[in-house]
XYZ file of C-alpha atoms in Angstrom:
353
model
C 100.657 84.981 115.507
C 102.901 86.589 112.887
C 102.176 83.861 110.384
C 98.479 84.492 110.886
C 98.972 88.182 110.435
C 100.733 87.557 107.174
C 97.943 85.144 106.074
C 100.395 82.298 105.921
C 102.544 83.997 103.239
C 105.982 83.818 104.719
C 108.928 85.547 103.004
C 110.484 82.026 102.494
C 113.967 83.490 102.288
C 116.360 84.480 105.192
C 117.796 87.414 103.111
C 114.349 88.528 102.152
C 113.070 88.390 105.690
C 115.981 90.507 106.880
C 115.389 93.112 104.077
C 111.711 93.243 104.974
C 112.449 93.642 108.695
C 114.918 96.386 107.985
C 112.430 98.231 105.798
C 109.470 97.933 108.231
C 111.615 98.963 111.246
C 113.121 101.891 109.353
C 109.568 103.168 108.287
C 108.016 102.500 111.776
C 110.777 104.622 113.452
C 111.692 106.839 110.565
C 110.984 110.123 112.471
C 113.382 109.064 115.159
C 116.061 107.209 113.082
C 116.205 109.759 110.262
C 115.156 113.187 111.693
C 114.562 115.889 109.149
C 111.873 117.051 106.686
C 113.196 115.360 103.526
C 113.631 111.918 105.209
C 110.131 112.042 106.621
C 108.648 113.026 103.292
C 110.522 110.175 101.680
C 109.299 107.598 104.352
C 105.739 108.811 103.864
C 106.002 108.502 100.042
C 107.391 104.957 100.482
C 104.475 103.931 102.701
C 101.865 105.225 100.219
C 103.573 103.781 97.175
C 103.909 100.410 98.883
C 100.175 100.222 99.155
C 99.718 101.689 95.571
C 102.232 99.346 93.931
C 100.860 96.237 95.838
C 97.418 97.154 94.497
C 98.798 97.263 90.910
C 100.563 93.925 91.498
C 97.214 92.496 92.615
C 96.007 93.361 89.112
C 99.110 92.572 87.081
C 100.974 89.886 89.001
C 98.038 87.907 90.347
C 95.357 88.412 87.704
C 97.602 88.897 84.716
C 95.808 92.189 83.687
C 97.922 94.883 82.117
C 96.308 98.265 82.814
C 97.335 101.818 82.349
C 94.540 103.402 84.224
C 95.825 102.780 87.692
C 96.844 106.467 88.159
C 93.333 107.370 87.287
C 91.989 105.454 90.378
C 94.821 106.934 92.415
C 93.843 110.407 91.382
C 90.098 109.767 92.015
C 90.921 108.929 95.541
C 93.093 112.011 96.023
C 90.654 114.349 94.382
C 87.812 112.849 96.431
C 89.625 113.719 99.719
C 90.730 117.023 98.384
C 87.311 118.219 97.233
C 85.797 117.134 100.507
C 88.254 119.149 102.512
C 88.049 122.199 100.188
C 84.277 122.287 100.251
C 83.285 121.199 103.861
C 86.420 122.360 105.650
C 89.283 120.640 107.566
C 87.612 117.980 109.673
C 88.111 114.262 110.019
C 84.465 113.886 108.899
C 85.450 115.486 105.659
C 88.402 113.071 105.286
C 86.128 110.135 105.934
C 83.277 110.952 103.516
C 85.814 112.190 100.833
C 87.750 109.020 101.148
C 84.678 106.916 100.981
C 83.350 108.832 97.935
C 86.709 108.575 96.087
C 86.749 104.701 96.702
C 83.124 104.338 95.542
C 83.673 106.347 92.398
C 86.926 104.491 91.633
C 84.962 101.184 92.016
C 82.313 102.266 89.648
C 84.873 103.371 86.996
C 86.737 99.985 87.454
C 83.453 98.022 87.220
C 82.517 99.724 83.995
C 86.016 99.201 82.434
C 86.043 95.614 83.574
C 82.601 94.746 82.262
C 83.036 96.446 78.972
C 86.661 95.667 78.319
C 87.958 92.566 79.944
C 86.380 90.297 77.269
C 88.858 91.663 74.792
C 92.432 90.421 74.467
C 95.079 91.664 76.853
C 96.791 94.193 74.488
C 93.453 95.758 73.520
C 92.365 96.072 77.160
C 95.620 97.877 77.944
C 94.855 100.253 75.085
C 91.383 100.937 76.450
C 92.593 101.659 79.793
C 95.296 103.984 78.421
C 92.638 105.830 76.337
C 90.325 106.086 79.454
C 93.073 107.303 81.687
C 94.329 109.919 79.147
C 90.694 111.205 78.736
C 90.238 111.429 82.412
C 93.388 113.362 82.912
C 92.428 115.836 80.193
C 88.970 116.162 81.689
C 90.463 116.958 85.157
C 92.843 119.553 83.708
C 89.979 121.276 81.867
C 87.449 121.314 84.718
C 89.246 124.160 86.564
C 86.076 125.271 88.300
C 86.035 122.081 90.173
C 89.575 120.567 90.216
C 91.724 123.719 89.920
C 92.936 122.606 86.519
C 96.673 122.217 86.016
C 97.175 124.295 89.191
C 95.377 121.668 91.301
C 93.941 122.165 94.703
C 95.404 123.492 97.955
C 93.377 122.990 101.152
C 93.628 122.606 104.917
C 93.626 119.416 106.847
C 92.668 119.060 110.615
C 94.819 120.976 112.892
C 95.733 117.756 114.764
C 97.644 116.621 111.635
C 99.681 119.811 111.049
C 102.980 120.969 112.590
C 101.084 123.730 114.385
C 99.642 121.024 116.828
C 101.989 120.275 119.656
C 100.407 117.980 122.251
C 103.497 118.126 124.467
C 106.542 120.316 124.930
C 108.967 117.664 125.843
C 110.927 115.877 123.077
C 111.316 112.086 122.641
C 114.830 111.104 121.409
C 115.385 114.708 120.469
C 112.289 114.678 118.141
C 109.408 117.042 118.817
C 105.946 115.446 118.866
C 103.587 117.376 116.658
C 100.751 116.918 114.223
C 103.163 116.195 111.392
C 104.455 113.195 113.238
C 100.838 112.068 113.871
C 100.049 112.463 110.170
C 103.089 110.299 109.348
C 101.852 107.513 111.569
C 98.331 107.765 110.211
C 99.928 107.179 106.838
C 102.146 104.428 108.111
C 99.462 102.423 109.936
C 96.822 102.952 107.126
C 99.264 101.694 104.384
C 100.225 98.644 106.550
C 96.543 97.772 106.939
C 95.964 98.060 103.239
C 98.894 95.842 102.615
C 97.828 93.221 105.101
C 94.323 93.204 103.640
C 95.860 92.590 100.162
C 97.933 89.782 101.617
C 94.774 88.176 102.890
C 93.058 88.563 99.473
C 95.787 86.890 97.461
C 96.198 84.048 99.994
C 92.400 83.328 100.038
C 90.513 80.908 97.802
C 89.718 83.935 95.646
C 93.345 84.804 95.264
C 94.233 81.274 94.381
C 91.440 81.055 91.752
C 92.734 84.441 90.435
C 96.175 82.985 89.894
C 94.653 79.971 88.115
C 92.800 82.390 85.819
C 96.020 84.162 85.158
C 97.909 80.924 84.241
C 95.290 79.477 82.103
C 92.118 81.359 81.524
C 90.672 78.752 79.171
C 91.160 75.889 81.531
C 89.702 77.831 84.465
C 86.596 78.649 82.279
C 86.316 74.891 81.411
C 86.147 73.783 85.001
C 83.427 76.254 85.832
C 85.045 79.466 86.905
C 83.573 82.647 85.542
C 86.792 84.297 84.322
C 85.317 87.706 83.551
C 83.751 87.989 87.053
C 87.108 87.172 88.746
C 88.987 89.593 86.559
C 86.397 92.372 87.067
C 86.377 91.777 90.816
C 90.236 91.974 90.879
C 90.098 95.194 88.853
C 87.616 96.751 91.302
C 89.546 95.715 94.413
C 92.783 97.077 92.946
C 91.092 100.376 92.032
C 89.507 100.813 95.545
C 92.835 100.270 97.247
C 94.549 102.541 94.812
C 91.931 105.218 95.560
C 92.577 104.768 99.355
C 96.401 105.297 98.660
C 95.516 108.466 96.748
C 93.537 109.749 99.790
C 96.622 109.157 101.953
C 98.637 111.186 99.581
C 96.155 114.012 99.588
C 96.194 114.051 103.472
C 99.943 114.104 103.517
C 100.704 116.696 100.695
C 97.744 119.019 101.511
C 97.755 119.539 97.740
C 96.347 117.499 94.806
C 97.031 118.125 91.111
C 97.371 116.230 87.875
C 101.143 116.098 88.238
C 101.103 114.431 91.572
C 98.424 111.772 90.852
C 97.548 111.391 87.243
C 100.645 111.706 85.226
C 101.890 108.940 82.964
C 105.305 109.201 84.658
C 103.710 107.860 87.872
C 102.171 104.938 86.065
C 105.546 104.137 84.480
C 107.129 104.391 87.943
C 104.529 102.037 89.380
C 105.291 99.519 86.573
C 109.078 99.778 87.187
C 108.545 99.114 90.966
C 106.474 96.059 90.295
C 108.998 94.576 87.889
C 111.935 95.461 90.185
C 110.415 93.946 93.262
C 108.832 90.895 91.445
C 105.436 90.448 89.899
C 103.004 88.022 91.735
C 104.393 88.724 95.104
C 103.232 91.569 97.322
C 106.553 91.624 99.077
C 107.995 92.714 95.813
C 105.964 95.961 96.132
C 107.781 96.664 99.491
C 111.241 96.312 98.026
C 110.410 97.865 94.641
C 108.891 100.939 96.123
C 111.490 101.458 98.693
C 114.480 101.035 96.300
C 112.980 103.078 93.570
C 111.828 106.041 95.761
C 115.186 106.060 97.559
C 117.021 106.263 94.246
C 114.694 108.833 92.898
C 115.199 110.934 95.965
C 118.901 110.485 96.856
C 120.723 109.256 93.795
C 121.201 112.697 92.294
C 122.545 114.034 95.535
C 124.947 111.063 95.943
C 126.125 111.435 92.346
C 126.835 115.053 92.947
C 128.988 114.072 95.949
C 130.740 111.306 93.917
C 131.303 113.763 90.977
C 132.967 116.297 93.290
C 135.138 113.581 94.853
C 136.477 112.545 91.386
C 136.758 115.989 89.911
C 140.530 115.298 89.273
C 139.485 112.556 86.784
C 137.671 114.567 84.060
C 135.924 111.781 82.142
C 134.678 109.931 85.296
C 133.516 113.099 86.876
C 131.504 114.144 83.822
C 130.029 110.637 83.520
C 128.645 110.584 87.004
C 127.557 114.198 87.127
C 124.494 114.868 89.108
C 122.418 115.995 86.061
C 122.901 112.415 84.625
C 121.074 110.724 87.502
C 118.186 109.534 85.274
C 120.634 107.898 82.886
C 122.093 105.791 85.882
C 118.617 105.214 87.180
C 117.793 103.572 83.852
C 121.127 101.667 84.111
C 120.173 100.391 87.505
C 116.737 99.219 86.228
C 118.391 97.404 83.334
C 120.706 95.540 85.482
C 118.105 94.652 87.893
C 115.973 93.151 85.141
C 118.938 91.304 83.704
C 120.137 89.847 87.044
C 116.699 89.457 88.549
C 114.307 88.548 85.718
C 111.658 87.379 88.248
C 112.327 90.454 90.385
C 114.295 90.607 93.561
C 111.806 88.617 95.649
C 111.508 85.933 92.967
C 115.317 85.629 92.813
C 115.649 85.377 96.588
C 112.896 82.881 97.017
C 114.394 80.646 94.195
C 117.813 80.694 95.936
C 116.245 80.274 99.333
C 118.982 82.400 100.741
């Protein structure tokens, strides 16, 4: 049953299996295991970014396409849901049609980019996507009458998904059941479904052909496969899933702006998560997103504690000061690439540990 659910793609490593189980269980029971607003926010971000990073790995790791426009699709999905909720009010119907509209627009953009640009060499395609994403971000910032400009959009979501909704007075394991908890589980299950759909895609005949195109496009073309069609389809699928992840972020934050969806920093973070976890394996997205977001959220705080604990050693205390957390995050990334050149998942599968 589990093998079928995972589309036959087992972790193939005991250590990797244990890590994935720990992450899934922690996310599934996060509100009860790690009570508190900050931990719940972190868990929700991890769920959303697992789906987003996996969708980028579908493009980069399985199709071999380097794109810098992924945050554009992410932002289209988020703005689609945000505009629907802003214009038609806080209802589930608004969420549904806004999410669908965002996914369709993202698919159209991805199709246009794919058809016009995928015939060029990889580096030129990457530059085209970078230019399109930059132009889109500028356009969103300038269309303040529609998108709110740099300030973004604030809107209401259905009351059922807000802390004001309390279906029961009793607590479960000392945790109050409210709309925020329901919103978290909406994010969790939606992200899990998107991940399982992507697992099915990459383990289907289409996914196998996509990997063949990645490994040797000339040979795949020679035996009859339409390389541009496969790459374009992968680009569209990746864009649609990224847009759906953006819709989940819009629902969770109740705010959408350029800084939360369209910035180049997010694009770089996505790329780092893929590399850390391992390209060409969706399980890498789970590990990469979890490790990176935990480090991003808690590393500064942990370094502050460590700095205070070593205050009697001047040089060490200054070196691990909390305001140097980005430096150490970069060091951690360099070490992970050095010791895990194929990503954490690639290394664990190779060692069969």
